[in-house]
Amino acid sequence: MFLKSVHHAAIICSNYEKSKAFYTQVLGLTIIAENYRPSRSSYKLDLALPDGGQIELFSFPTPPKRVNRPEACGLRHLAFSVQSITQMIEHIEGYGIEVEPIRVDEYTGKRFTFFQDPDGLPLELYEL
């Protein structure tokens, strides 16, 4: 097998400062690098995940809206593994962010739930 892991997920946001605060303060991701690209009027923020993966957060002046149907083709959601789903939910809700009720994966028996980033991107918490 040639693929080793997922290196990064790239997210385009509508409000850079709001999304930067969400991913760094609410989710606790560490900034690797932050660059403003004048030729594109765009920020690129590289954020570290604890397992070595990354999230790249981009801003652009007028990004098009994403199709809003949950079953549309393309990336469905981004999932984060957590040790304690209950503790993470309490942390996220402490910022006034709505979290869906916990569900149980019918195949693995693991608990999971969904919430959204500032642009409505569905994010999942999946308990190890």
PDB file of N, CA and C in Angstrom, residues 2 6 9 13 16 22 32-33 42 45 54 58 60 66 74 82-83 91-92 109 114 116-117:
ATOM      1  N   PHE A   2       0.602   2.197  -0.862  1.00  0.00           N
ATOM      2  CA  PHE A   2       1.425   3.384  -0.984  1.00  0.00           C
ATOM      3  C   PHE A   2       0.949   4.532  -0.105  1.00  0.00           C
ATOM      4  N   VAL A   6      -3.903  10.401   5.993  1.00  0.00           N
ATOM      5  CA  VAL A   6      -4.428  11.673   5.492  1.00  0.00           C
ATOM      6  C   VAL A   6      -3.490  12.757   6.011  1.00  0.00           C
ATOM      7  N   ALA A   9      -6.766  18.288   5.644  1.00  0.00           N
ATOM      8  CA  ALA A   9      -8.059  18.645   5.069  1.00  0.00           C
ATOM      9  C   ALA A   9      -8.035  20.153   4.887  1.00  0.00           C
ATOM     10  N   CYS A  13     -13.186  29.298   4.428  1.00  0.00           N
ATOM     11  CA  CYS A  13     -14.133  29.927   5.349  1.00  0.00           C
ATOM     12  C   CYS A  13     -14.625  31.262   4.798  1.00  0.00           C
ATOM     13  N   TYR A  16     -12.608  34.824   8.151  1.00  0.00           N
ATOM     14  CA  TYR A  16     -11.326  34.259   8.579  1.00  0.00           C
ATOM     15  C   TYR A  16     -11.116  34.358  10.093  1.00  0.00           C
ATOM     16  N   PHE A  22     -12.468  29.801  16.104  1.00  0.00           N
ATOM     17  CA  PHE A  22     -13.168  28.527  16.318  1.00  0.00           C
ATOM     18  C   PHE A  22     -12.191  27.354  16.338  1.00  0.00           C
ATOM     19  N   ILE A  32       0.536  26.168  13.016  1.00  0.00           N
ATOM     20  CA  ILE A  32       1.854  25.820  12.484  1.00  0.00           C
ATOM     21  C   ILE A  32       2.416  27.027  11.739  1.00  0.00           C
ATOM     22  N   ALA A  33       1.587  27.596  10.870  1.00  0.00           N
ATOM     23  CA  ALA A  33       2.000  28.754  10.067  1.00  0.00           C
ATOM     24  C   ALA A  33       0.767  29.532   9.647  1.00  0.00           C
ATOM     25  N   SER A  42      -5.855  36.429   0.209  1.00  0.00           N
ATOM     26  CA  SER A  42      -6.234  35.225   0.920  1.00  0.00           C
ATOM     27  C   SER A  42      -5.254  34.900   2.042  1.00  0.00           C
ATOM     28  N   LEU A  45      -3.949  29.360   6.781  1.00  0.00           N
ATOM     29  CA  LEU A  45      -3.588  29.034   8.156  1.00  0.00           C
ATOM     30  C   LEU A  45      -3.424  27.531   8.266  1.00  0.00           C
ATOM     31  N   GLN A  54      -3.088  17.677   9.565  1.00  0.00           N
ATOM     32  CA  GLN A  54      -3.268  19.127   9.572  1.00  0.00           C
ATOM     33  C   GLN A  54      -4.617  19.526   8.981  1.00  0.00           C
ATOM     34  N   PHE A  58      -8.418  28.375   4.714  1.00  0.00           N
ATOM     35  CA  PHE A  58      -8.230  29.400   3.692  1.00  0.00           C
ATOM     36  C   PHE A  58      -9.335  30.443   3.765  1.00  0.00           C
ATOM     37  N   PHE A  60     -10.938  33.574   1.172  1.00  0.00           N
ATOM     38  CA  PHE A  60     -10.949  34.203  -0.150  1.00  0.00           C
ATOM     39  C   PHE A  60     -11.995  35.309  -0.109  1.00  0.00           C
ATOM     40  N   ARG A  66     -21.540  26.612  -0.703  1.00  0.00           N
ATOM     41  CA  ARG A  66     -21.528  25.163  -0.907  1.00  0.00           C
ATOM     42  C   ARG A  66     -22.972  24.663  -0.951  1.00  0.00           C
ATOM     43  N   GLY A  74     -19.551  14.670  -2.771  1.00  0.00           N
ATOM     44  CA  GLY A  74     -18.403  15.399  -2.244  1.00  0.00           C
ATOM     45  C   GLY A  74     -18.168  15.049  -0.794  1.00  0.00           C
ATOM     46  N   VAL A  82     -11.967  11.386  19.583  1.00  0.00           N
ATOM     47  CA  VAL A  82     -11.808  11.947  20.929  1.00  0.00           C
ATOM     48  C   VAL A  82     -11.822  10.818  21.951  1.00  0.00           C
ATOM     49  N   GLN A  83     -11.135  11.041  23.053  1.00  0.00           N
ATOM     50  CA  GLN A  83     -11.111  10.049  24.133  1.00  0.00           C
ATOM     51  C   GLN A  83     -12.443  10.027  24.865  1.00  0.00           C
ATOM     52  N   HIS A  91     -17.252  20.930  26.551  1.00  0.00           N
ATOM     53  CA  HIS A  91     -16.325  21.995  26.160  1.00  0.00           C
ATOM     54  C   HIS A  91     -16.906  22.830  25.014  1.00  0.00           C
ATOM     55  N   ILE A  92     -17.373  22.185  23.981  1.00  0.00           N
ATOM     56  CA  ILE A  92     -17.911  22.885  22.808  1.00  0.00           C
ATOM     57  C   ILE A  92     -19.166  23.667  23.172  1.00  0.00           C
ATOM     58  N   GLY A 109     -20.432   0.085  17.513  1.00  0.00           N
ATOM     59  CA  GLY A 109     -20.858   0.307  18.888  1.00  0.00           C
ATOM     60  C   GLY A 109     -20.253   1.563  19.502  1.00  0.00           C
ATOM     61  N   PHE A 114     -22.503  15.170  15.991  1.00  0.00           N
ATOM     62  CA  PHE A 114     -22.137  16.196  15.022  1.00  0.00           C
ATOM     63  C   PHE A 114     -22.367  17.597  15.584  1.00  0.00           C
ATOM     64  N   GLN A 116     -21.286  21.993  14.058  1.00  0.00           N
ATOM     65  CA  GLN A 116     -20.893  22.721  12.858  1.00  0.00           C
ATOM     66  C   GLN A 116     -19.857  23.784  13.162  1.00  0.00           C
ATOM     67  N   ASP A 117     -19.019  24.067  12.166  1.00  0.00           N
ATOM     68  CA  ASP A 117     -18.086  25.191  12.290  1.00  0.00           C
ATOM     69  C   ASP A 117     -18.844  26.474  11.954  1.00  0.00           C
TER      70      ASP A 117
END
